[in-house]
Amino acid sequence: MKRRAFVLLNRAVNVVVARLKPRRFRGGDLLILTTTGRKSGKERTTPLLYLADGERWLVVASNGGADWEPGWWLNLRAGGTGTVELDGVRSTVSGTEMDGSEREDAYRRLCREVFDYESYQRKVSRRLAVVALTPAS
């Protein structure tokens, strides 16, 4: 699928899922992340599978197996903040890419407990980022 068509379809699905606010998707727990576009300045909302890790949420920047970084991750990586909505509660968050053994341990847990991200990793040339969403203080 062409990138532009993928992005447009993904945005449409994200709007529907964000409105329905299901608690689970594909067998995993779901949060709603809203970020502000680093270029457009527009708010974008993305449902993400997550793993609770203390006071933070671990997510994978998989982009549904597409071979480019998802916009929400590019927005957070550029220094922006986001808003996580979970069970009707909103929290302002920052996103930090995990690395080293912490990343590897988190990635294995995410693949085991949330979703088989390895199926996406095999399809792409980039390394899927594992991102810790941490509430802003």
MMTF fields as JSON, N, C-alpha, C and O atoms, coordinates in Angstrom:
{
  "mmtfVersion": "1.0.0",
  "mmtfProducer": "UNKNOWN",
  "numBonds": 547,
  "numAtoms": 548,
  "numGroups": 137,
  "numChains": 1,
  "numModels": 1,
  "chainsPerModel": [1],
  "groupsPerChain": [137],
  "chainIdList": ["A"],
  "bondAtomList": [4, 2, 8, 6, 12, 10, 16, 14, 20, 18, 24, 22, 28, 26, 32, 30, 36, 34, 40, 38, 44, 42, 48, 46, 52, 50, 56, 54, 60, 58, 64, 62, 68, 66, 72, 70, 76, 74, 80, 78, 84, 82, 88, 86, 92, 90, 96, 94, 100, 98, 104, 102, 108, 106, 112, 110, 116, 114, 120, 118, 124, 122, 128, 126, 132, 130, 136, 134, 140, 138, 144, 142, 148, 146, 152, 150, 156, 154, 160, 158, 164, 162, 168, 166, 172, 170, 176, 174, 180, 178, 184, 182, 188, 186, 192, 190, 196, 194, 200, 198, 204, 202, 208, 206, 212, 210, 216, 214, 220, 218, 224, 222, 228, 226, 232, 230, 236, 234, 240, 238, 244, 242, 248, 246, 252, 250, 256, 254, 260, 258, 264, 262, 268, 266, 272, 270, 276, 274, 280, 278, 284, 282, 288, 286, 292, 290, 296, 294, 300, 298, 304, 302, 308, 306, 312, 310, 316, 314, 320, 318, 324, 322, 328, 326, 332, 330, 336, 334, 340, 338, 344, 342, 348, 346, 352, 350, 356, 354, 360, 358, 364, 362, 368, 366, 372, 370, 376, 374, 380, 378, 384, 382, 388, 386, 392, 390, 396, 394, 400, 398, 404, 402, 408, 406, 412, 410, 416, 414, 420, 418, 424, 422, 428, 426, 432, 430, 436, 434, 440, 438, 444, 442, 448, 446, 452, 450, 456, 454, 460, 458, 464, 462, 468, 466, 472, 470, 476, 474, 480, 478, 484, 482, 488, 486, 492, 490, 496, 494, 500, 498, 504, 502, 508, 506, 512, 510, 516, 514, 520, 518, 524, 522, 528, 526, 532, 530, 536, 534, 540, 538, 544, 542],
  "bondOrderList": [1, 1, 1, 1, 1, 1, 1, 1, 1, 1, 1, 1, 1, 1, 1, 1, 1, 1, 1, 1, 1, 1, 1, 1, 1, 1, 1, 1, 1, 1, 1, 1, 1, 1, 1, 1, 1, 1, 1, 1, 1, 1, 1, 1, 1, 1, 1, 1, 1, 1, 1, 1, 1, 1, 1, 1, 1, 1, 1, 1, 1, 1, 1, 1, 1, 1, 1, 1, 1, 1, 1, 1, 1, 1, 1, 1, 1, 1, 1, 1, 1, 1, 1, 1, 1, 1, 1, 1, 1, 1, 1, 1, 1, 1, 1, 1, 1, 1, 1, 1, 1, 1, 1, 1, 1, 1, 1, 1, 1, 1, 1, 1, 1, 1, 1, 1, 1, 1, 1, 1, 1, 1, 1, 1, 1, 1, 1, 1, 1, 1, 1, 1, 1, 1, 1, 1],
  "groupList": [{"groupName": "MET", "atomNameList": ["N", "CA", "C", "O"], "elementList": ["N", "C", "C", "O"], "formalChargeList": [0, 0, 0, 0], "bondAtomList": [1, 0, 2, 1, 3, 2], "bondOrderList": [1, 1, 2], "singleLetterCode": "M", "chemCompType": "L-PEPTIDE LINKING"}, {"groupName": "LYS", "atomNameList": ["N", "CA", "C", "O"], "elementList": ["N", "C", "C", "O"], "formalChargeList": [0, 0, 0, 0], "bondAtomList": [1, 0, 2, 1, 3, 2], "bondOrderList": [1, 1, 2], "singleLetterCode": "K", "chemCompType": "L-PEPTIDE LINKING"}, {"groupName": "ARG", "atomNameList": ["N", "CA", "C", "O"], "elementList": ["N", "C", "C", "O"], "formalChargeList": [0, 0, 0, 0], "bondAtomList": [1, 0, 2, 1, 3, 2], "bondOrderList": [1, 1, 2], "singleLetterCode": "R", "chemCompType": "L-PEPTIDE LINKING"}, {"groupName": "ALA", "atomNameList": ["N", "CA", "C", "O"], "elementList": ["N", "C", "C", "O"], "formalChargeList": [0, 0, 0, 0], "bondAtomList": [1, 0, 2, 1, 3, 2], "bondOrderList": [1, 1, 2], "singleLetterCode": "A", "chemCompType": "L-PEPTIDE LINKING"}, {"groupName": "PHE", "atomNameList": ["N", "CA", "C", "O"], "elementList": ["N", "C", "C", "O"], "formalChargeList": [0, 0, 0, 0], "bondAtomList": [1, 0, 2, 1, 3, 2], "bondOrderList": [1, 1, 2], "singleLetterCode": "F", "chemCompType": "L-PEPTIDE LINKING"}, {"groupName": "VAL", "atomNameList": ["N", "CA", "C", "O"], "elementList": ["N", "C", "C", "O"], "formalChargeList": [0, 0, 0, 0], "bondAtomList": [1, 0, 2, 1, 3, 2], "bondOrderList": [1, 1, 2], "singleLetterCode": "V", "chemCompType": "L-PEPTIDE LINKING"}, {"groupName": "LEU", "atomNameList": ["N", "CA", "C", "O"], "elementList": ["N", "C", "C", "O"], "formalChargeList": [0, 0, 0, 0], "bondAtomList": [1, 0, 2, 1, 3, 2], "bondOrderList": [1, 1, 2], "singleLetterCode": "L", "chemCompType": "L-PEPTIDE LINKING"}, {"groupName": "ASN", "atomNameList": ["N", "CA", "C", "O"], "elementList": ["N", "C", "C", "O"], "formalChargeList": [0, 0, 0, 0], "bondAtomList": [1, 0, 2, 1, 3, 2], "bondOrderList": [1, 1, 2], "singleLetterCode": "N", "chemCompType": "L-PEPTIDE LINKING"}, {"groupName": "PRO", "atomNameList": ["N", "CA", "C", "O"], "elementList": ["N", "C", "C", "O"], "formalChargeList": [0, 0, 0, 0], "bondAtomList": [1, 0, 2, 1, 3, 2], "bondOrderList": [1, 1, 2], "singleLetterCode": "P", "chemCompType": "L-PEPTIDE LINKING"}, {"groupName": "GLY", "atomNameList": ["N", "CA", "C", "O"], "elementList": ["N", "C", "C", "O"], "formalChargeList": [0, 0, 0, 0], "bondAtomList": [1, 0, 2, 1, 3, 2], "bondOrderList": [1, 1, 2], "singleLetterCode": "G", "chemCompType": "PEPTIDE LINKING"}, {"groupName": "ASP", "atomNameList": ["N", "CA", "C", "O"], "elementList": ["N", "C", "C", "O"], "formalChargeList": [0, 0, 0, 0], "bondAtomList": [1, 0, 2, 1, 3, 2], "bondOrderList": [1, 1, 2], "singleLetterCode": "D", "chemCompType": "L-PEPTIDE LINKING"}, {"groupName": "ILE", "atomNameList": ["N", "CA", "C", "O"], "elementList": ["N", "C", "C", "O"], "formalChargeList": [0, 0, 0, 0], "bondAtomList": [1, 0, 2, 1, 3, 2], "bondOrderList": [1, 1, 2], "singleLetterCode": "I", "chemCompType": "L-PEPTIDE LINKING"}, {"groupName": "THR", "atomNameList": ["N", "CA", "C", "O"], "elementList": ["N", "C", "C", "O"], "formalChargeList": [0, 0, 0, 0], "bondAtomList": [1, 0, 2, 1, 3, 2], "bondOrderList": [1, 1, 2], "singleLetterCode": "T", "chemCompType": "L-PEPTIDE LINKING"}, {"groupName": "SER", "atomNameList": ["N", "CA", "C", "O"], "elementList": ["N", "C", "C", "O"], "formalChargeList": [0, 0, 0, 0], "bondAtomList": [1, 0, 2, 1, 3, 2], "bondOrderList": [1, 1, 2], "singleLetterCode": "S", "chemCompType": "L-PEPTIDE LINKING"}, {"groupName": "GLU", "atomNameList": ["N", "CA", "C", "O"], "elementList": ["N", "C", "C", "O"], "formalChargeList": [0, 0, 0, 0], "bondAtomList": [1, 0, 2, 1, 3, 2], "bondOrderList": [1, 1, 2], "singleLetterCode": "E", "chemCompType": "L-PEPTIDE LINKING"}, {"groupName": "TYR", "atomNameList": ["N", "CA", "C", "O"], "elementList": ["N", "C", "C", "O"], "formalChargeList": [0, 0, 0, 0], "bondAtomList": [1, 0, 2, 1, 3, 2], "bondOrderList": [1, 1, 2], "singleLetterCode": "Y", "chemCompType": "L-PEPTIDE LINKING"}, {"groupName": "TRP", "atomNameList": ["N", "CA", "C", "O"], "elementList": ["N", "C", "C", "O"], "formalChargeList": [0, 0, 0, 0], "bondAtomList": [1, 0, 2, 1, 3, 2], "bondOrderList": [1, 1, 2], "singleLetterCode": "W", "chemCompType": "L-PEPTIDE LINKING"}, {"groupName": "CYS", "atomNameList": ["N", "CA", "C", "O"], "elementList": ["N", "C", "C", "O"], "formalChargeList": [0, 0, 0, 0], "bondAtomList": [1, 0, 2, 1, 3, 2], "bondOrderList": [1, 1, 2], "singleLetterCode": "C", "chemCompType": "L-PEPTIDE LINKING"}, {"groupName": "GLN", "atomNameList": ["N", "CA", "C", "O"], "elementList": ["N", "C", "C", "O"], "formalChargeList": [0, 0, 0, 0], "bondAtomList": [1, 0, 2, 1, 3, 2], "bondOrderList": [1, 1, 2], "singleLetterCode": "Q", "chemCompType": "L-PEPTIDE LINKING"}],
  "groupTypeList": [0, 1, 2, 2, 3, 4, 5, 6, 6, 7, 2, 3, 5, 7, 5, 5, 5, 3, 2, 6, 1, 8, 2, 2, 4, 2, 9, 9, 10, 6, 6, 11, 6, 12, 12, 12, 9, 2, 1, 13, 9, 1, 14, 2, 12, 12, 8, 6, 6, 15, 6, 3, 10, 9, 14, 2, 16, 6, 5, 5, 3, 13, 7, 9, 9, 3, 10, 16, 14, 8, 9, 16, 16, 6, 7, 6, 2, 3, 9, 9, 12, 9, 12, 5, 14, 6, 10, 9, 5, 2, 13, 12, 5, 13, 9, 12, 14, 0, 10, 9, 13, 14, 2, 14, 10, 3, 15, 2, 2, 6, 17, 2, 14, 5, 4, 10, 15, 14, 13, 15, 18, 2, 1, 5, 13, 2, 2, 6, 3, 5, 5, 3, 6, 12, 8, 3, 13],
  "groupIdList": [1, 2, 3, 4, 5, 6, 7, 8, 9, 10, 11, 12, 13, 14, 15, 16, 17, 18, 19, 20, 21, 22, 23, 24, 25, 26, 27, 28, 29, 30, 31, 32, 33, 34, 35, 36, 37, 38, 39, 40, 41, 42, 43, 44, 45, 46, 47, 48, 49, 50, 51, 52, 53, 54, 55, 56, 57, 58, 59, 60, 61, 62, 63, 64, 65, 66, 67, 68, 69, 70, 71, 72, 73, 74, 75, 76, 77, 78, 79, 80, 81, 82, 83, 84, 85, 86, 87, 88, 89, 90, 91, 92, 93, 94, 95, 96, 97, 98, 99, 100, 101, 102, 103, 104, 105, 106, 107, 108, 109, 110, 111, 112, 113, 114, 115, 116, 117, 118, 119, 120, 121, 122, 123, 124, 125, 126, 127, 128, 129, 130, 131, 132, 133, 134, 135, 136, 137],
  "secStructList": [7, 7, 2, 2, 2, 2, 2, 2, 2, 2, 2, 2, 2, 2, 2, 2, 2, 2, 2, 2, 7, 7, 1, 3, 3, 6, 6, 3, 3, 3, 3, 3, 3, 3, 3, 3, 7, 6, 6, 6, 7, 7, 3, 3, 3, 3, 3, 3, 3, 7, 3, 3, 3, 6, 6, 3, 3, 3, 3, 3, 7, 7, 4, 4, 4, 7, 1, 1, 7, 7, 2, 2, 2, 2, 2, 2, 2, 6, 6, 7, 7, 3, 3, 3, 3, 3, 6, 6, 3, 3, 3, 3, 3, 3, 3, 3, 3, 7, 7, 2, 2, 2, 2, 2, 2, 2, 2, 2, 2, 2, 2, 2, 2, 6, 7, 7, 6, 2, 2, 2, 2, 6, 6, 7, 1, 1, 7, 7, 7, 3, 3, 3, 3, 3, 3, 7, 7],
  "xCoordList": [0.853, 0.0, 0.898, 1.902, 0.552, 1.314, 1.258, 0.272, 2.337, 2.448, 1.302, 0.728, 0.96, -0.107, -1.443, -2.176, -1.752, -2.998, -2.987, -3.998, -1.837, -1.698, -1.961, -2.711, -1.35, -1.506, -2.964, -3.493, -3.616, -5.011, -5.931, -6.808, -5.73, -6.528, -6.286, -7.228, -5.041, -4.686, -5.34, -5.854, -5.32, -5.942, -7.442, -8.001, -8.09, -9.534, -9.837, -10.756, -9.078, -9.267, -9.009, -9.752, -7.967, -7.649, -8.788, -9.062, -9.456, -10.588, -11.709, -12.286, -12.015, -13.088, -12.734, -13.552, -11.525, -11.111, -11.078, -11.502, -10.582, -10.526, -11.926, -12.119, -12.894, -14.277, -14.921, -15.648, -14.659, -15.249, -14.596, -15.234, -13.32, -12.536, -12.613, -12.946, -12.305, -12.282, -11.115, -10.115, -11.244, -10.176, -9.116, -7.958, -9.533, -8.609, -8.722, -9.763, -7.619, -7.574, -6.554, -5.45, -6.915, -6.012, -5.451, -4.312, -6.234, -5.814, -4.97, -4.589, -4.661, -3.841, -4.605, -5.631, -4.088, -4.676, -4.362, -3.297, -5.308, -5.222, -5.279, -6.108, -4.382, -4.449, -4.621, -4.375, -5.048, -5.215, -4.156, -4.12, -3.299, -2.239, -2.548, -2.828, -2.493, -2.661, -1.378, -0.877, -0.85, 0.34, 0.028, -0.958, 0.892, 0.765, 1.823, 3.001, 1.394, 2.302, 3.454, 3.241, 4.647, 5.846, 5.91, 6.55, 5.267, 5.244, 3.893, 3.829, 2.818, 1.476, 0.896, 0.081, 1.312, 0.712, -0.659, -1.312, -1.109, -2.421, -2.327, -1.336, -3.378, -3.436, -3.768, -4.627, -3.071, -3.301, -3.493, -2.742, -4.494, -4.8, -4.561, -4.984, -3.872, -3.483, -3.745, -3.248, -4.508, -4.641, -3.392, -2.903, -2.884, -1.677, -1.843, -2.391, -1.371, -1.253, -0.132, 0.855, -0.279, 0.735, 0.926, 0.13, 2.009, 2.302, 2.576, 3.471, 1.816, 2.044, 3.37, 3.673, 4.153, 5.462, 5.642, 6.213, 5.162, 5.184, 4.263, 3.082, 4.808, 4.013, 4.115, 3.643, 4.719, 4.845, 4.212, 3.885, 4.046, 3.467, 4.493, 5.086, 4.699, 5.642, 4.868, 3.891, 5.322, 4.681, 5.759, 6.936, 5.344, 6.269, 5.864, 4.692, 6.837, 6.59, 6.598, 7.468, 5.611, 5.577, 4.928, 5.23, 4.038, 3.317, 2.606, 2.542, 2.074, 1.335, 2.17, 1.635, 3.478, 4.363, 4.835, 5.472, 4.526, 5.012, 6.485, 6.941, 7.222, 8.671, 9.057, 10.039, 8.3, 8.672, 8.132, 7.162, 8.783, 8.421, 7.014, 6.645, 6.228, 4.903, 5.001, 5.92, 4.04, 4.044, 4.052, 4.727, 3.307, 3.268, 4.663, 5.021, 5.452, 6.805, 7.716, 8.528, 7.599, 8.39, 8.064, 8.957, 6.792, 6.387, 6.979, 7.481, 6.922, 7.496, 9.022, 9.634, 9.622, 11.082, 11.625, 12.748, 10.803, 11.208, 11.086, 11.347, 10.694, 10.632, 9.237, 9.061, 8.247, 6.872, 6.386, 6.992, 5.286, 4.636, 3.363, 2.947, 2.772, 1.524, 0.579, 0.916, -0.606, -1.594, -2.04, -2.484, -1.918, -2.414, -3.775, -3.952, -4.739, -6.053, -6.249, -6.128, -6.554, -6.725, -7.82, -7.709, -8.867, -10.005, -10.575, -10.971, -10.62, -11.198, -10.291, -10.681, -9.078, -8.125, -7.058, -6.509, -6.771, -5.752, -4.493, -4.555, -3.356, -2.055, -1.164, -1.084, -0.495, 0.503, 1.753, 2.197, 2.327, 3.484, 4.581, 4.342, 5.775, 6.884, 7.24, 6.882, 7.937, 8.316, 9.82, 10.485, 10.351, 11.782, 12.036, 11.43, 12.932, 13.28, 14.154, 15.135, 13.789, 14.575, 15.706, 15.57, 16.824, 17.928, 18.633, 18.297, 19.605, 20.4, 19.568, 18.558, 20.021, 19.34, 17.938, 17.055, 17.719, 16.38, 15.416, 14.287, 15.873, 15.041, 14.769, 13.63, 15.797, 15.645, 14.689, 13.837, 14.824, 13.919, 12.476, 11.55, 12.294, 10.95, 10.359, 9.183, 11.165, 10.695, 10.229, 9.174, 11.003, 10.613, 9.296, 8.424, 9.151, 7.897, 6.72, 5.65, 6.925, 5.862, 5.446, 4.253, 6.415, 6.104, 5.381, 4.498, 5.75, 5.161, 3.772, 2.854, 3.627, 2.415, 1.41, 0.242, 1.847, 0.964, 0.658, -0.504, 1.695, 1.505, 2.804, 3.881, 2.712, 3.907, 4.533, 4.361, 5.259, 5.9, 7.001, 7.406, 7.489, 8.503, 7.961, 8.717, 6.663, 6.082, 6.206, 6.367, 6.135, 6.343, 7.834, 8.23, 8.656, 10.092, 10.686, 11.564, 10.212, 10.724, 10.373, 11.06, 9.315, 8.856, 9.542, 9.448, 10.227, 10.757, 12.281, 12.894, 12.876, 14.335, 14.788, 15.956, 13.896, 14.243, 14.08, 13.355, 14.747, 14.569, 13.382, 13.353, 12.401, 11.229, 11.632, 12.265, 11.264, 11.577, 10.637, 9.432, 11.207, 10.416, 10.43, 11.493, 9.248, 9.114, 8.452, 7.421, 9.061, 8.461, 7.73, 8.339, 6.423, 5.614, 5.537, 4.969, 6.119, 6.242, 5.475, 5.631, 4.625, 3.883, 4.814, 5.842, 4.44, 5.224, 5.001, 3.9, 6.056, 5.916, 5.545, 5.393],
  "yCoordList": [-1.176, 0.0, 1.237, 1.277, 2.204, 3.446, 4.152, 4.056, 4.86, 5.495, 6.456, 6.414, 7.312, 8.3, 7.619, 8.032, 6.577, 5.835, 5.165, 5.163, 4.592, 3.961, 4.975, 4.699, 6.137, 7.179, 7.614, 7.727, 7.856, 8.294, 7.22, 7.527, 5.974, 4.884, 4.751, 4.582, 4.827, 4.712, 5.834, 5.582, 7.05, 8.171, 7.948, 8.226, 7.445, 7.184, 6.118, 6.283, 5.044, 3.986, 4.541, 4.231, 5.357, 5.932, 6.776, 6.746, 7.53, 8.361, 7.473, 7.76, 6.413, 5.503, 4.862, 4.852, 4.33, 3.66, 4.655, 4.32, 5.866, 6.872, 7.244, 7.51, 7.266, 7.588, 6.444, 6.671, 5.222, 4.06, 3.776, 3.252, 4.129, 3.945, 2.522, 2.34, 1.532, 0.172, 0.037, 0.744, -0.863, -1.074, -2.039, -1.998, -2.91, -3.912, -3.981, -3.674, -4.394, -4.553, -5.631, -5.616, -6.568, -7.669, -8.381, -8.847, -8.468, -9.189, -8.392, -8.916, -7.125, -6.31, -5.108, -4.714, -4.53, -3.318, -2.131, -2.062, -1.199, -0.086, 1.244, 1.439, 2.163, 3.545, 4.44, 4.027, 5.672, 6.642, 7.722, 8.362, 7.921, 8.93, 10.044, 9.79, 11.276, 12.435, 13.244, 13.586, 13.549, 14.397, 15.542, 15.511, 16.554, 17.687, 17.553, 17.347, 17.671, 17.523, 18.507, 19.705, 18.022, 18.87, 19.819, 20.866, 19.487, 20.346, 21.041, 22.249, 20.268, 20.805, 21.582, 22.484, 21.239, 21.848, 21.283, 21.735, 20.285, 19.683, 18.545, 17.817, 18.404, 17.274, 16.003, 15.99, 14.942, 13.631, 12.631, 12.628, 11.795, 10.814, 9.415, 9.074, 8.612, 7.272, 6.285, 6.477, 5.244, 4.182, 3.301, 2.98, 2.917, 2.096, 0.966, 1.16, -0.199, -1.28, -0.904, -0.294, -1.264, -0.858, -1.928, -2.856, -1.762, -2.578, -1.619, -0.779, -1.737, -0.895, -1.308, -2.494, -0.304, -0.539, 0.493, 1.56, 0.176, 1.155, 2.309, 2.108, 3.517, 4.709, 5.119, 6.192, 4.284, 4.618, 3.526, 2.446, 3.836, 2.902, 2.635, 3.566, 1.366, 0.976, 0.661, -0.088, 1.246, 1.051, 0.807, 1.094, 0.276, 0.02, 0.902, 0.956, 1.59, 2.45, 1.59, 1.726, 0.7, -0.293, 0.23, -0.238, 1.199, 1.776, 0.698, 0.768, -0.301, -1.357, -2.161, -2.763, -2.178, -2.929, -2.155, -2.724, -0.849, -0.022, 0.305, 0.389, 0.489, 0.686, 2.161, 2.613, 2.887, 4.255, 4.535, 3.923, 5.467, 5.799, 6.396, 7.176, 6.037, 6.639, 8.106, 8.503, 8.9, 10.329, 10.638, 11.574, 9.862, 10.155, 10.066, 10.86, 9.095, 8.935, 10.057, 10.564, 10.448, 11.575, 12.85, 13.647, 13.047, 14.234, 14.223, 15.244, 13.084, 12.993, 13.086, 13.743, 12.435, 12.436, 13.841, 14.168, 14.668, 16.055, 16.94, 18.141, 16.353, 17.111, 17.496, 18.157, 17.088, 17.401, 16.511, 15.487, 16.92, 16.081, 15.528, 15.939, 14.614, 14.022, 13.885, 14.206, 13.404, 13.13, 11.693, 11.268, 10.947, 9.58, 9.613, 10.212, 8.957, 8.777, 7.299, 6.476, 6.982, 5.599, 5.544, 6.179, 4.797, 4.688, 6.053, 6.276, 6.966, 8.285, 9.276, 10.425, 8.852, 9.728, 10.153, 9.325, 11.443, 11.975, 12.362, 12.922, 12.046, 12.388, 12.948, 12.38, 14.052, 14.589, 13.739, 13.438, 13.351, 12.46, 12.967, 13.75, 12.497, 12.63, 11.214, 10.244, 11.102, 9.79, 9.675, 10.568, 8.576, 8.328, 6.958, 5.97, 6.896, 5.613, 4.826, 5.341, 3.594, 2.716, 2.115, 1.922, 1.819, 1.199, 0.186, 0.02, -0.479, -1.455, -2.606, -2.998, -3.141, -4.301, -3.946, -4.804, -2.69, -2.283, -2.402, -2.869, -1.978, -2.075, -3.528, -3.895, -4.349, -5.751, -6.47, -7.239, -6.223, -6.84, -6.379, -7.19, -5.078, -4.535, -5.089, -5.451, -5.157, -5.664, -7.108, -7.466, -7.942, -9.336, -9.425, -10.22, -8.613, -8.606, -8.16, -8.767, -7.096, -6.603, -7.679, -7.879, -8.369, -9.426, -10.6, -11.208, -10.911, -12.041, -11.707, -12.524, -10.499, -10.169, -9.311, -9.25, -8.644, -7.684, -8.087, -8.273, -8.221, -8.482, -9.031, -8.732, -9.827, -10.387, -9.346, -9.412, -8.387, -7.336, -7.892, -7.233, -9.084, -9.695, -9.887, -9.799, -10.149, -10.306, -8.999, -9.028, -7.862, -6.567, -6.32, -5.847, -6.641, -6.382, -7.09, -6.55, -8.296, -9.054, -8.395, -8.617, -7.591, -6.971, -5.649, -5.169, -5.054, -3.707, -3.691, -4.599, -2.642, -2.512, -1.702, -1.774, -0.941, -0.134, -0.964, -1.958, -0.556, -1.192, -0.535, 0.686, -1.336, -0.788, -0.168, -0.818, 1.075, 1.761, 1.283, 1.144, 1.036, 0.77, 2.066, 2.581, 2.588, 3.937, 3.859, 3.21, 4.531, 4.672, 6.0, 7.057, 5.947, 7.149, 7.422, 6.642, 8.538, 8.857, 10.113, 11.123, 10.069, 11.274, 12.445, 12.293, 13.614, 14.826, 15.258, 15.135, 15.762, 16.197, 17.633, 18.137],
  "zCoordList": [0.0, 0.0, 0.0, 0.711, -0.763, -0.832, 0.526, 1.257, 0.839, 2.146, 2.434, 3.522, 1.496, 1.717, 2.005, 2.903, 1.239, 1.459, 2.827, 3.529, 3.209, 4.525, 5.629, 6.565, 5.522, 6.545, 6.649, 7.754, 5.525, 5.544, 6.137, 6.945, 5.736, 6.286, 7.788, 8.562, 8.188, 9.594, 10.417, 11.507, 9.905, 10.614, 10.782, 11.843, 9.734, 9.807, 10.86, 11.662, 10.861, 11.858, 13.256, 14.187, 13.414, 14.719, 15.266, 16.466, 14.395, 14.827, 15.358, 16.407, 14.646, 15.071, 16.408, 17.328, 16.517, 17.749, 18.918, 20.024, 18.682, 19.748, 20.229, 21.415, 19.334, 19.734, 20.497, 21.464, 20.07, 20.732, 22.084, 22.997, 22.197, 23.42, 23.999, 25.17, 23.175, 23.728, 24.7, 24.58, 25.653, 26.632, 26.103, 26.52, 25.175, 24.647, 23.133, 22.553, 22.503, 21.056, 20.756, 21.302, 19.891, 19.528, 20.751, 20.731, 21.803, 22.994, 23.967, 25.013, 23.651, 24.548, 25.067, 24.512, 26.144, 26.711, 25.813, 25.198, 25.749, 24.816, 25.552, 26.44, 25.17, 25.643, 24.424, 23.291, 24.678, 23.606, 23.82, 24.87, 22.827, 22.894, 21.906, 20.734, 22.389, 21.523, 21.558, 22.629, 20.381, 20.268, 19.317, 18.581, 19.349, 18.439, 17.357, 17.647, 16.113, 14.986, 15.043, 15.229, 14.888, 14.95, 13.765, 13.859, 12.656, 11.478, 11.32, 11.091, 11.445, 11.182, 12.349, 12.152, 13.57, 14.755, 15.077, 16.017, 14.296, 14.514, 15.52, 15.567, 16.325, 17.248, 16.482, 15.601, 16.839, 16.24, 17.376, 18.351, 17.235, 18.268, 17.729, 16.624, 18.533, 18.129, 19.259, 20.368, 19.002, 20.004, 19.945, 18.862, 21.109, 21.172, 22.176, 23.261, 21.811, 22.777, 23.73, 23.322, 24.994, 25.967, 27.031, 27.171, 27.769, 28.934, 30.082, 29.989, 31.158, 32.337, 32.968, 33.098, 33.357, 33.965, 35.072, 34.846, 36.25, 37.337, 36.989, 36.709, 37.008, 36.698, 35.234, 34.858, 34.412, 32.99, 32.152, 32.643, 30.87, 29.925, 28.832, 28.287, 28.517, 27.469, 26.2, 26.218, 25.099, 23.8, 22.748, 22.97, 21.606, 20.504, 19.329, 18.959, 18.747, 17.58, 16.325, 15.465, 16.236, 15.158, 13.885, 12.788, 14.036, 12.893, 12.076, 10.849, 12.785, 12.097, 11.124, 10.193, 11.329, 10.449, 9.229, 8.342, 9.174, 8.055, 8.279, 9.42, 7.194, 7.305, 7.454, 6.865, 8.223, 8.585, 9.986, 10.433, 10.657, 12.036, 12.08, 11.201, 13.094, 13.226, 13.64, 14.357, 13.178, 13.479, 14.958, 15.386, 15.762, 17.202, 17.807, 18.676, 17.344, 17.878, 17.39, 18.163, 16.143, 15.639, 16.406, 16.694, 16.737, 17.501, 18.908, 19.379, 19.573, 20.922, 20.877, 21.719, 19.908, 19.786, 19.524, 19.906, 18.864, 18.588, 19.826, 19.761, 20.943, 22.193, 22.629, 23.653, 21.863, 22.235, 23.36, 23.676, 23.954, 24.949, 24.328, 23.245, 25.02, 24.57, 25.743, 26.883, 25.438, 26.469, 26.33, 25.264, 27.417, 27.457, 28.122, 29.182, 27.48, 28.095, 28.336, 27.429, 29.584, 29.987, 31.038, 32.087, 30.766, 31.683, 32.046, 33.189, 31.078, 31.301, 32.001, 32.211, 32.37, 33.05, 32.048, 31.321, 32.019, 31.098, 31.868, 32.962, 31.262, 31.848, 30.759, 29.67, 31.037, 30.116, 30.24, 31.349, 29.1, 29.104, 28.177, 27.258, 28.448, 27.508, 27.075, 27.743, 25.967, 25.465, 25.351, 24.825, 25.844, 25.802, 25.2, 25.615, 24.222, 23.627, 24.586, 25.123, 24.787, 25.655, 24.828, 23.62, 25.491, 24.777, 25.666, 26.838, 25.09, 25.828, 26.366, 25.781, 27.503, 28.082, 28.564, 28.57, 28.972, 29.394, 28.209, 28.36, 27.043, 25.835, 25.485, 25.197, 25.509, 25.138, 26.087, 25.643, 27.393, 28.369, 28.147, 28.166, 27.936, 27.717, 26.42, 26.38, 25.366, 24.077, 24.203, 23.678, 24.895, 25.093, 25.864, 25.514, 26.908, 27.684, 26.814, 26.851, 26.033, 25.154, 24.148, 23.915, 23.555, 22.589, 23.249, 22.644, 24.464, 25.176, 25.738, 25.664, 26.299, 27.052, 26.293, 26.675, 25.22, 24.555, 23.112, 22.751, 22.289, 20.856, 20.293, 20.81, 19.245, 18.603, 17.669, 16.451, 18.25, 17.445, 16.553, 15.596, 16.846, 15.983, 14.57, 13.602, 14.441, 13.101, 12.312, 11.092, 12.996, 12.342, 12.108, 11.043, 13.106, 12.995, 11.795, 11.122, 11.522, 10.369, 9.034, 8.037, 9.006, 7.757, 7.437, 6.308, 8.401, 8.203, 8.293, 8.854, 7.732, 7.786, 8.995, 9.378, 9.597, 10.768, 12.041, 12.053, 13.093, 14.392, 15.075, 15.23, 15.485, 16.152, 17.487, 18.319, 17.678, 18.931, 20.026, 19.816, 21.194, 22.39, 23.181, 23.526, 23.465, 24.027, 25.39, 25.561, 26.357, 27.685, 27.722, 27.556, 27.939, 28.11, 29.607, 30.372, 30.0, 31.423, 31.737, 31.051, 32.791, 33.169, 33.45, 34.11, 32.941, 33.183, 34.627, 35.164, 35.24, 36.634, 36.759, 37.872]
}
